Amino acid sequence: MTATLPDFSELRDEFPVLGRTVRDDKPLVYLDSAATAQKPRVVLDAMMDFYEKYNAAVHRGAHQLAEEATTAYEDSRSAVASFVGVEGDEIVWTSGTSAAINTVAYGFANASGVLGASGMPGASGVLGGSGGSAGGLGAGASRFALNEGDEIVITEAEHHSNLVPWQQLAARTGATLKWLGLTDDGRIDISDIEDVITDRTRIVSFAHASNVTGAIAPAEAILDAARAVGAYTVLDACQTVPHMPVNLADLDVDFAAFSAHKMFGPTGVGALFGKRELLEDLPPVFTGGSMVERVTMTDFTCAPPPAKFEAGTQMIAQVIGFAVATRWLSTHGMDAIAAHEAGLVKELLRIQEIPGVRIIGPTDATDRLAVVAFVVDGVHPHDVGQVLDDAGIAVRVGHHCAQPLHRRFNVPATARASASVYTSLSDVQALREALADVRTFFGMDDA
Amino acid sequence: MSELAAMYQQVILDAAKHPVGKTLDPALADSDPSPSSPADVRMVEPGPDIRVVEPGREATDGRNPRTVGTSHQYNPICGDEITLRVVVDHDHIADVQWMGQGCSISQASASIMVGLTQGSTVASAQHLDSLFHDLMNSRGKGLENPADEDALEDANAFVGTSLFPARIKCALLGWAALKDALLRAGVTL
């Protein structure tokens, strides 16, 4: 069955880079959007506009430029928040998903007193403040304190950025890191979820979709299990938010993270979502300018969230570009985008018809993104990528920052093709044609 | 010739398929002295993950003790790895064997390197190592001196790899292993 696509050809023209050629004048076939997405003109213009017309530091200064910049900065927060169905003050700007997850993990570490917090002024500090707490550690911080015997649960599919921070937190607090395994077709195995998520579980953190297999996590089952034991939930949503409707309020997660650069915005900015009452209690990681209320020579009180987590001058142009990217997505509609990509998934999965090509992850189109990792029998992924590159096709090769997942499937590396809203059927066709030549090029027997 | 064809010359594809000296017994590699303290780490570039093995000594038939060094090199970007064991007898390489997995460039380069250095003097291996680095830095131009080209023999085929900055490390992986293994065998480089 051939998938039918909405007419997206005009949309494609909005992306300047897609018009270029590579490797001896071949048209660019960009199938690496899971690594980073290309940017539409409207996002680039918005950032340039900021620098050309109202560049100023936000939340300080009484002049008109500062006022315009601050308005744009906070309007952007509302835009990004509403894009994922939450309130503006529940969105913290970070440098990206990794920084967002680390903000949560280090917040727990701070609350656990394992980062030398005992040397910090405590909640008994002399300064009061309406939204503030002395030394950054309010009385509410203790809810996040981890101890020996506590458990943190992740999955075997995680990107290193949702794995290593939890390893670190476990090592610092004496908590134990546990994980849900994967089935042979790359789905999260929840058959033993009751053994993994238990009364001891304090945090459950997982990727909404794998950046390698493209499999969408059984989020409801995992979140239900976590809530049943009173664990905090953290969702790495950086792969799903650009590709399907995601409503964090409906999902009822405690924290979530996503990056602008994977959703047609700039690099250098991402968002940490946290439920308001949790952000109020979570200790900050970075301290300094803008995150405080009152400061004396010996103490300080925190500003209310989200400012509490935004020390220093922020990435204002990028924040503005981020919001424009979400508006751009909303204009086209996440349902339409998801439908477009659902058609691409089916075409992408047809690479398994090519002799020697094996998909790592779900081989059917159900509950998966248009992210397909594969190996070619007898040819190393790096060599596969090189041949595809010569045909103008950009894919990613390597372990995609998910070494444990690759170990699970006994492959050192994979090649990965990932589609997006601007990907056409002819892009996928070009991939299939070039892949069909790979084994011939390397002199494999069946060729 | 396209850049792709320049990179994957037949001699490279052949070497990747039929590697030379890829006969190292894992048990033998494991039997070498285990890593010592981090203070003993001797870095050789590009060396992303060098595990130190104390220079060991291997008795032959009661005459000259020969030194042995084993190096494990790992490229965290792509997961390629090579374990190479060298036996040094006075000033020459008495034996070199390796095992590993990775892309055709890393595997072919290690194979061709072993072919060039098996039985050679340590000084010659060092000289070839230096020439091969020059080749990798040549951005597709190759070596200027014909005598140097002659010395590198089949390894000149990797001139195409030098056009692709992301792949140069692949070609250097085996050479890094040899250099490190020689150090571990107590050779002063």
XYZ file of C-alpha atoms in Angstrom:
636
model
C 0.000 0.000 0.000
C 1.366 3.395 -0.923
C 0.927 6.102 1.645
C -0.833 9.277 0.630
C 0.760 12.492 1.740
C -0.704 15.933 2.181
C 0.845 18.478 -0.161
C 3.901 19.635 1.699
C 6.058 20.776 -1.211
C 5.586 24.484 -0.480
C 6.448 23.857 3.124
C 9.725 22.336 2.023
C 10.690 25.557 0.246
C 10.576 27.329 3.581
C 13.811 25.566 4.576
C 16.756 27.315 2.863
C 19.274 24.547 3.495
C 17.145 21.947 1.749
C 17.792 23.811 -1.490
C 21.535 23.184 -1.476
C 23.505 20.438 -3.132
C 26.220 18.248 -1.659
C 28.999 15.970 -2.961
C 29.324 17.015 -6.586
C 26.037 18.803 -7.041
C 23.712 16.143 -5.749
C 20.495 17.372 -4.172
C 20.585 17.084 -0.393
C 18.490 14.246 1.001
C 18.394 15.078 4.693
C 17.452 12.049 6.789
C 19.078 13.082 10.049
C 16.331 15.113 11.679
C 16.381 13.027 14.860
C 19.873 14.435 15.434
C 18.879 17.967 14.580
C 16.127 19.424 12.421
C 16.614 22.058 9.736
C 15.262 25.556 10.318
C 12.529 27.344 8.381
C 13.188 30.892 7.212
C 10.664 32.298 9.673
C 12.731 31.047 12.644
C 15.964 32.423 11.232
C 14.317 35.773 10.500
C 12.878 36.054 14.005
C 16.299 35.659 15.579
C 17.905 38.108 13.175
C 15.068 40.520 13.823
C 15.785 40.411 17.541
C 19.443 41.233 17.042
C 18.749 43.949 14.508
C 15.853 45.688 16.235
C 15.549 45.057 19.965
C 18.593 43.273 21.304
C 18.744 43.904 25.056
C 19.084 42.006 28.294
C 15.763 40.862 29.709
C 14.276 41.519 33.150
C 16.644 44.403 33.802
C 16.893 47.887 32.425
C 14.082 50.388 32.087
C 14.590 51.312 28.469
C 12.348 50.496 25.551
C 14.635 47.861 24.049
C 14.780 46.000 27.356
C 11.038 46.182 27.608
C 10.513 44.804 24.099
C 13.062 42.051 24.639
C 11.497 41.068 27.966
C 8.035 40.965 26.451
C 9.215 38.798 23.576
C 11.138 36.532 25.962
C 8.157 35.942 28.252
C 5.660 35.700 25.373
C 7.918 32.985 23.991
C 7.634 31.113 27.270
C 3.857 31.209 27.043
C 3.966 30.053 23.428
C 6.209 27.071 24.113
C 4.203 26.204 27.234
C 0.882 26.261 25.444
C 2.368 24.183 22.613
C 2.785 21.308 25.091
C -0.366 22.086 27.061
C 1.074 23.597 30.232
C 1.330 26.996 31.942
C 4.052 29.511 31.169
C 5.562 29.521 34.647
C 6.014 25.763 34.440
C 8.568 26.126 31.634
C 12.229 26.704 32.497
C 14.651 27.605 29.718
C 17.686 25.381 29.611
C 20.376 24.862 26.999
C 18.601 21.721 25.849
C 17.234 18.367 26.926
C 20.476 17.210 28.541
C 20.640 20.343 30.663
C 16.968 19.975 31.583
C 17.388 16.399 32.801
C 20.554 17.350 34.655
C 18.681 20.216 36.307
C 16.241 17.706 37.767
C 18.917 15.168 38.711
C 21.141 17.777 40.342
C 18.077 19.240 42.066
C 17.507 15.868 43.703
C 21.208 15.670 44.587
C 21.074 19.137 46.145
C 17.984 18.203 48.108
C 19.762 15.062 49.282
C 22.616 17.123 50.674
C 25.209 15.210 48.733
C 26.667 18.190 46.874
C 27.888 19.868 50.017
C 24.557 21.526 50.671
C 25.155 21.237 54.395
C 27.540 24.138 53.959
C 24.808 26.240 52.399
C 22.586 28.401 54.526
C 19.453 26.462 55.250
C 15.800 27.336 55.374
C 16.411 28.965 58.733
C 18.239 31.815 57.053
C 17.410 35.268 58.269
C 15.949 36.452 55.021
C 12.326 35.918 54.301
C 10.767 36.435 50.944
C 7.398 36.054 49.353
C 8.399 33.368 46.873
C 11.823 32.782 48.219
C 13.702 30.407 50.413
C 17.053 31.031 51.966
C 20.072 29.352 50.438
C 17.981 27.837 47.710
C 16.950 24.987 49.953
C 13.431 25.626 51.064
C 11.631 23.473 53.569
C 9.955 21.725 50.641
C 13.247 20.508 49.204
C 13.305 17.506 51.522
C 10.603 15.834 49.405
C 13.331 15.229 46.795
C 15.918 13.815 49.199
C 17.134 10.355 48.168
C 18.668 7.824 50.492
C 20.193 4.400 50.353
C 17.513 1.897 49.486
C 15.660 4.330 47.229
C 15.435 3.356 43.606
C 15.559 5.227 40.302
C 14.006 3.520 37.281
C 14.859 4.148 33.630
C 14.786 1.913 30.538
C 17.430 0.149 28.471
C 16.490 2.357 25.506
C 17.676 5.620 27.005
C 19.897 8.168 25.354
C 23.004 8.675 27.505
C 21.549 12.023 28.579
C 18.718 10.223 30.368
C 21.031 7.573 31.775
C 24.301 9.066 32.975
C 22.720 11.845 35.112
C 20.751 9.145 36.975
C 23.847 6.974 37.370
C 25.489 9.996 38.934
C 22.534 10.731 41.190
C 22.424 7.102 42.320
C 26.147 7.065 43.001
C 25.942 10.273 45.011
C 22.938 9.344 47.117
C 23.357 5.598 47.527
C 20.144 5.010 45.593
C 19.937 2.079 43.175
C 19.453 2.450 39.435
C 17.077 -0.063 37.857
C 15.648 -0.336 34.387
C 12.980 -1.853 32.216
C 14.484 -4.028 29.482
C 13.653 -4.200 25.803
C 11.851 -6.803 23.748
C 13.526 -8.280 20.697
C 11.697 -5.861 18.436
C 12.893 -2.859 20.409
C 9.828 -2.116 22.518
C 10.072 -1.394 26.226
C 9.334 -4.641 28.028
C 6.700 -3.907 30.675
C 5.925 -7.532 31.439
C 7.893 -7.287 34.690
C 7.039 -3.680 35.451
C 5.696 -4.587 38.895
C 9.073 -6.057 39.819
C 10.965 -3.031 38.551
C 8.754 -0.185 39.769
C 8.126 -0.845 43.452
C 7.489 0.919 46.747
C 11.177 1.779 46.781
C 10.991 3.645 43.476
C 11.374 7.407 43.873
C 11.988 8.488 40.274
C 10.885 7.001 36.956
C 12.487 8.630 33.933
C 12.134 7.472 30.336
C 12.211 8.612 26.733
C 8.807 9.188 25.181
C 10.274 7.648 22.032
C 13.641 6.046 21.403
C 16.075 8.120 19.357
C 17.380 4.862 17.880
C 14.485 2.486 17.318
C 11.799 5.137 16.948
C 9.541 3.070 19.207
C 7.051 5.147 21.164
C 7.085 4.185 24.829
C 4.000 2.738 26.516
C 3.891 5.973 28.489
C 0.558 5.448 30.176
C 1.484 2.047 31.571
C 4.806 3.297 32.883
C 3.368 6.523 34.301
C 0.491 4.642 35.946
C 2.932 2.265 37.609
C 5.068 5.186 38.772
C 2.126 7.141 40.154
C 0.813 4.047 41.931
C 3.958 3.980 44.067
C 4.241 7.721 44.446
C 7.375 8.100 42.341
C 8.291 11.312 40.544
C 8.085 11.010 36.777
C 10.448 12.515 34.220
C 9.752 12.341 30.486
C 12.434 12.869 27.851
C 10.133 14.159 25.137
C 12.721 15.558 22.735
C 11.987 12.982 20.031
C 8.192 13.110 20.198
C 7.344 16.804 20.592
C 8.433 17.674 17.014
C 6.537 14.778 15.464
C 3.216 14.198 17.200
C 0.775 16.038 19.432
C 2.143 15.938 22.997
C 0.182 17.339 25.912
C 2.232 17.177 29.078
C -0.698 18.149 31.294
C -2.777 15.288 29.929
C 0.131 12.902 30.379
C 0.335 14.181 33.946
C 4.112 13.881 34.171
C 6.007 15.711 36.896
C 8.927 16.839 34.758
C 9.625 16.761 31.033
C 12.420 17.900 28.741
C 12.686 18.804 25.077
C 15.037 20.712 22.780
C 14.336 23.508 20.307
C 16.876 22.332 17.763
C 15.059 19.071 17.120
C 11.827 20.956 16.454
C 12.993 23.472 13.824
C 14.272 25.975 16.366
C 17.864 26.973 17.121
C 20.520 25.118 19.070
C 21.346 26.320 22.569
C 17.855 26.351 24.000
C 15.476 23.769 25.352
C 12.787 23.518 27.944
C 12.355 21.862 31.285
C 8.733 21.443 32.232
C 7.958 20.966 35.895
C 4.670 21.073 37.746
C 4.525 24.423 39.512
C 4.550 23.093 43.073
C 7.507 20.868 42.240
C 9.533 23.663 40.695
C 8.854 25.673 43.824
C 10.444 22.988 45.978
C 13.210 21.753 43.667
C 16.536 23.344 44.658
C 18.296 25.289 41.903
C 21.525 24.061 40.378
C 23.093 27.256 39.082
C 23.046 30.304 41.274
C 23.853 33.915 40.533
C 22.199 36.811 38.782
C 18.476 36.890 38.056
C 17.600 33.749 40.043
C 17.517 35.564 43.386
C 15.161 37.792 45.323
C 17.226 39.299 48.118
C 20.948 38.937 48.583
C 23.124 39.886 51.529
C 26.829 39.271 51.987
C 26.041 35.942 53.617
C 22.749 34.716 52.238
C 20.182 34.889 49.477
C 16.616 33.954 48.751
C 15.471 32.422 45.497
C 13.203 34.063 43.000
C 10.059 32.059 42.297
C 10.274 29.571 39.453
C 10.968 29.606 36.597
C 13.423 32.487 37.198
C 14.928 30.466 40.047
C 16.447 28.099 37.481
C 17.643 30.753 35.035
C 20.813 32.239 36.483
C 22.735 34.591 34.242
C 21.888 36.248 30.966
C 19.819 33.826 28.957
C 19.847 32.823 25.279
C 17.247 35.390 24.311
C 17.424 35.194 20.519
C 17.203 31.421 20.688
C 14.227 31.535 23.031
C 12.450 33.785 20.538
C 13.366 31.435 17.686
C 12.130 28.478 19.744
C 8.699 30.049 20.193
C 8.440 30.915 16.507
C 9.236 27.275 15.707
C 6.365 26.091 17.899
C 4.025 28.591 16.239
C 5.205 27.333 12.860
C 4.424 23.759 13.947
C 0.997 24.803 15.203
C 0.244 26.546 11.925
C 0.746 23.305 10.048
C -0.864 21.295 12.800
C 0.688 18.426 14.738
C -2.032 16.036 13.591
C -1.247 16.728 9.944
C 2.485 16.428 10.609
C 2.005 13.120 12.423
C -0.117 11.822 9.536
C 2.535 12.875 7.016
C 5.238 11.081 8.979
C 3.088 7.997 9.481
C 3.128 7.652 5.703
C 6.897 8.043 5.674
C 7.335 5.334 8.325
C 5.745 2.748 6.084
C 7.987 3.709 3.192
C 11.076 3.796 5.390
C 10.353 0.343 6.790
C 10.491 -1.024 3.249
C 14.285 -0.874 3.446
C 13.979 -4.285 5.102
C 12.997 -5.670 1.686
C 16.575 -4.990 0.535
C 18.768 -8.094 0.886
C 21.097 -7.848 3.880
C 19.277 -4.926 5.495
C 18.011 -5.543 9.021
C 16.057 -3.055 11.102
C 16.964 -2.625 14.770
C 13.643 -1.829 16.394
C 9.994 -2.331 15.488
C 9.544 -3.560 11.919
C 5.922 -2.525 11.805
C 4.500 0.980 11.642
C 2.507 0.802 14.866
C 3.443 3.191 17.681
C 6.682 4.308 16.168
C 8.212 7.459 14.763
C 9.824 7.831 11.348
C 13.182 7.017 12.907
C 14.633 3.776 11.591
C 17.939 2.275 12.698
C 19.370 -0.504 10.598
C 22.417 -2.580 9.842
C 23.594 -3.935 6.511
C 24.916 -7.450 6.776
C 28.673 -7.514 6.278
C 29.095 -3.755 5.960
C 29.972 -1.540 8.898
C 27.502 1.330 9.516
C 30.241 3.894 8.964
C 30.863 2.470 5.521
C 27.129 2.415 4.839
C 26.915 6.062 5.824
C 29.828 6.941 3.559
C 28.192 5.376 0.513
C 24.890 7.091 1.297
C 26.708 10.395 1.776
C 28.231 10.006 -1.652
C 24.670 9.854 -3.003
C 23.828 13.069 -1.160
C 21.952 11.267 1.613
C 22.609 12.379 5.173
C 22.000 9.702 7.809
C 23.576 9.244 11.195
C 25.915 6.374 11.975
C 27.291 5.182 15.279
C 25.681 4.373 18.598
C 23.508 7.510 18.672
C 24.422 8.119 22.328
C 22.694 4.877 23.277
C 25.426 2.304 23.834
C 23.399 0.051 26.170
C 20.636 -0.251 23.571
C 23.155 -1.288 20.930
C 24.701 -3.799 23.326
C 21.218 -5.220 23.896
C 20.974 -5.966 20.186
C 24.583 -7.152 19.850
C 25.574 -4.520 17.342
C 28.391 -2.021 17.933
C 26.697 0.614 15.831
C 23.827 1.223 13.440
C 22.928 3.578 10.640
C 19.819 5.630 11.289
C 17.491 7.366 8.871
C 15.095 9.827 10.448
C 12.398 11.760 8.669
C 10.560 14.924 9.483
C 7.798 17.199 8.284
C 9.877 18.294 5.260
C 10.867 14.767 4.250
C 9.363 13.625 0.959
C 8.602 10.194 -0.385
C 11.298 10.754 -2.986
C 13.825 11.259 -0.166
C 12.935 7.818 1.156
C 13.009 6.398 -2.361
C 16.533 7.802 -2.800
C 17.572 6.069 0.423
C 16.189 2.744 -0.739
C 17.933 2.987 -4.088
C 21.281 3.931 -2.574
C 20.990 1.219 0.079
C 20.359 -1.386 -2.575
C 23.833 -0.609 -3.976
C 25.748 -0.778 -0.716
C 26.459 -4.488 -0.638
C 27.420 -4.452 -4.302
C 29.888 -1.663 -3.631
C 31.583 -3.667 -0.917
C 31.624 -6.828 -3.028
C 29.214 -8.857 -0.956
C 28.289 -12.259 -2.311
C 24.616 -11.890 -3.111
C 25.262 -8.740 -5.134
C 37.571 8.712 -9.860
C 34.896 9.859 -7.412
C 35.907 10.728 -3.874
C 34.080 7.638 -2.717
C 35.995 5.381 -5.094
C 39.215 7.131 -4.055
C 38.459 6.272 -0.479
C 37.520 2.669 -1.024
C 40.250 1.553 -3.391
C 40.253 -2.125 -4.211
C 43.347 -2.755 -2.118
C 41.422 -1.438 0.891
C 38.300 -3.491 0.241
C 40.487 -6.584 -0.205
C 42.422 -5.937 2.988
C 39.205 -5.465 4.943
C 37.884 -8.768 3.641
C 41.111 -10.721 4.057
C 42.982 -9.050 6.900
C 46.631 -9.803 7.609
C 47.678 -10.851 11.095
C 44.142 -10.757 12.478
C 44.918 -13.907 14.393
C 45.320 -12.760 17.955
C 44.050 -15.280 20.469
C 41.877 -13.378 22.971
C 43.204 -15.581 25.768
C 46.731 -14.470 24.938
C 45.725 -10.821 25.027
C 44.040 -11.353 28.376
C 47.072 -13.106 29.795
C 49.194 -9.993 29.512
C 49.738 -7.981 32.678
C 46.621 -6.159 33.792
C 46.212 -2.387 33.912
C 48.160 -0.648 36.640
C 47.575 2.702 38.289
C 46.380 5.682 36.247
C 49.643 7.416 37.032
C 51.293 5.026 34.596
C 49.108 6.028 31.666
C 51.215 6.967 28.728
C 49.157 8.881 26.221
C 49.782 8.500 22.538
C 47.538 10.307 20.143
C 44.777 9.852 19.199
C 44.339 7.405 22.113
C 40.723 7.822 23.244
C 40.841 4.912 25.643
C 44.249 3.584 26.456
C 44.540 0.899 29.042
C 47.931 0.525 30.479
C 49.605 -2.805 30.656
C 52.936 -3.038 32.405
C 55.666 -3.865 29.979
C 55.797 -7.625 30.239
C 58.483 -10.053 29.438
C 58.089 -13.210 27.475
C 60.702 -15.890 27.838
C 61.394 -17.766 24.632
C 63.650 -20.770 24.752
C 65.774 -19.666 27.638
C 67.916 -17.385 25.576
C 66.876 -13.788 25.015
C 63.833 -12.640 26.889
C 61.594 -10.764 24.506
C 59.278 -7.993 25.554
C 55.619 -7.987 24.811
C 53.068 -5.216 24.804
C 49.344 -5.315 24.212
C 47.224 -2.300 23.426
C 43.489 -1.930 23.243
C 42.252 1.032 21.233
C 38.643 2.096 21.122
C 36.993 4.861 19.162
C 33.992 5.964 21.217
C 32.475 7.805 18.249
C 31.841 4.672 16.213
C 32.635 1.796 18.571
C 35.514 0.481 16.487
C 38.093 -1.398 18.481
C 41.410 -3.026 17.954
C 43.510 -5.095 20.341
C 47.050 -5.509 19.120
C 49.890 -7.510 20.643
C 53.480 -6.970 19.675
C 56.516 -9.018 20.558
C 59.783 -7.098 20.435
C 63.114 -8.857 20.109
C 65.916 -6.364 20.626
C 65.462 -3.810 17.884
C 62.907 -5.533 15.745
C 59.283 -6.559 15.782
C 59.325 -10.321 16.098
C 55.580 -10.733 15.914
C 52.469 -8.614 15.690
C 48.914 -9.948 15.820
C 45.613 -8.238 16.356
C 41.897 -8.670 16.667
C 39.084 -6.182 16.389
C 35.938 -5.050 14.750
C 34.988 -1.940 12.924
C 34.575 -0.247 9.577
C 36.445 -1.324 6.491
C 38.827 1.627 6.792
C 39.950 0.795 10.345
C 40.219 -2.915 9.648
C 41.999 -2.545 6.307
C 44.411 0.021 7.691
C 45.371 -2.237 10.605
C 45.807 -5.141 8.210
C 48.053 -3.247 5.825
C 50.034 -1.811 8.733
C 50.700 -5.289 10.090
C 51.839 -6.410 6.665
C 54.299 -3.508 6.565
C 55.688 -3.864 10.065
C 55.753 -7.612 10.679
C 59.408 -8.480 11.117
C 60.622 -4.945 10.512
C 62.872 -2.969 12.809
C 61.230 -0.833 15.442
C 62.874 2.198 13.848
C 61.315 1.372 10.503
C 57.878 0.951 12.077
C 58.282 4.337 13.739
C 59.260 5.907 10.443
C 56.237 4.389 8.695
C 53.987 5.608 11.492
C 55.256 9.117 10.954
C 54.781 8.868 7.167
C 51.271 7.523 7.581
C 50.351 10.458 9.822
C 51.736 12.798 7.163
C 49.563 11.035 4.591
C 46.491 11.426 6.788
C 47.215 15.136 7.159
C 47.696 15.626 3.408
C 44.035 16.393 2.578
C 44.076 14.135 -0.438
C 47.431 15.309 -1.809
C 49.470 12.295 -0.734
C 53.142 12.266 0.148
C 55.483 14.551 -1.778
C 58.611 12.432 -1.629
C 58.484 9.385 -3.966
C 60.772 7.457 -1.616
C 58.276 7.972 1.196
C 55.481 6.795 -1.065
C 57.463 3.677 -1.890
C 58.007 2.996 1.788
C 54.294 3.094 2.585
C 53.435 0.654 -0.216
C 49.722 -0.310 -0.059
C 49.087 2.124 2.780
C 49.223 4.932 0.188
C 45.721 3.809 -0.771
C 44.414 5.645 2.282
C 45.161 8.981 0.621
C 41.426 9.091 -0.203
C 40.555 8.763 3.463
C 42.487 11.944 4.200
C 39.757 13.841 2.310
C 37.210 12.856 4.958
C 38.139 14.334 8.336
C 35.597 12.161 10.148
C 37.276 8.994 8.897
C 40.948 9.777 9.529
C 40.689 8.397 13.053
C 39.477 5.101 11.597
C 42.622 4.775 9.512
C 44.838 5.707 12.475
C 43.313 3.288 14.978
C 45.661 0.373 14.179
C 48.711 2.626 14.066
C 47.812 4.041 17.470
C 47.560 0.482 18.786
C 50.987 -0.455 17.430
C 52.637 2.644 18.852
C 51.031 2.085 22.233
C 51.867 -1.627 22.237
C 55.511 -0.843 21.474
C 55.586 1.563 24.422
C 54.121 -1.083 26.633
C 56.743 -3.498 25.417
C 59.276 -1.117 26.905
C 60.441 0.391 23.645
C 61.601 3.981 23.884
C 59.970 5.898 21.068
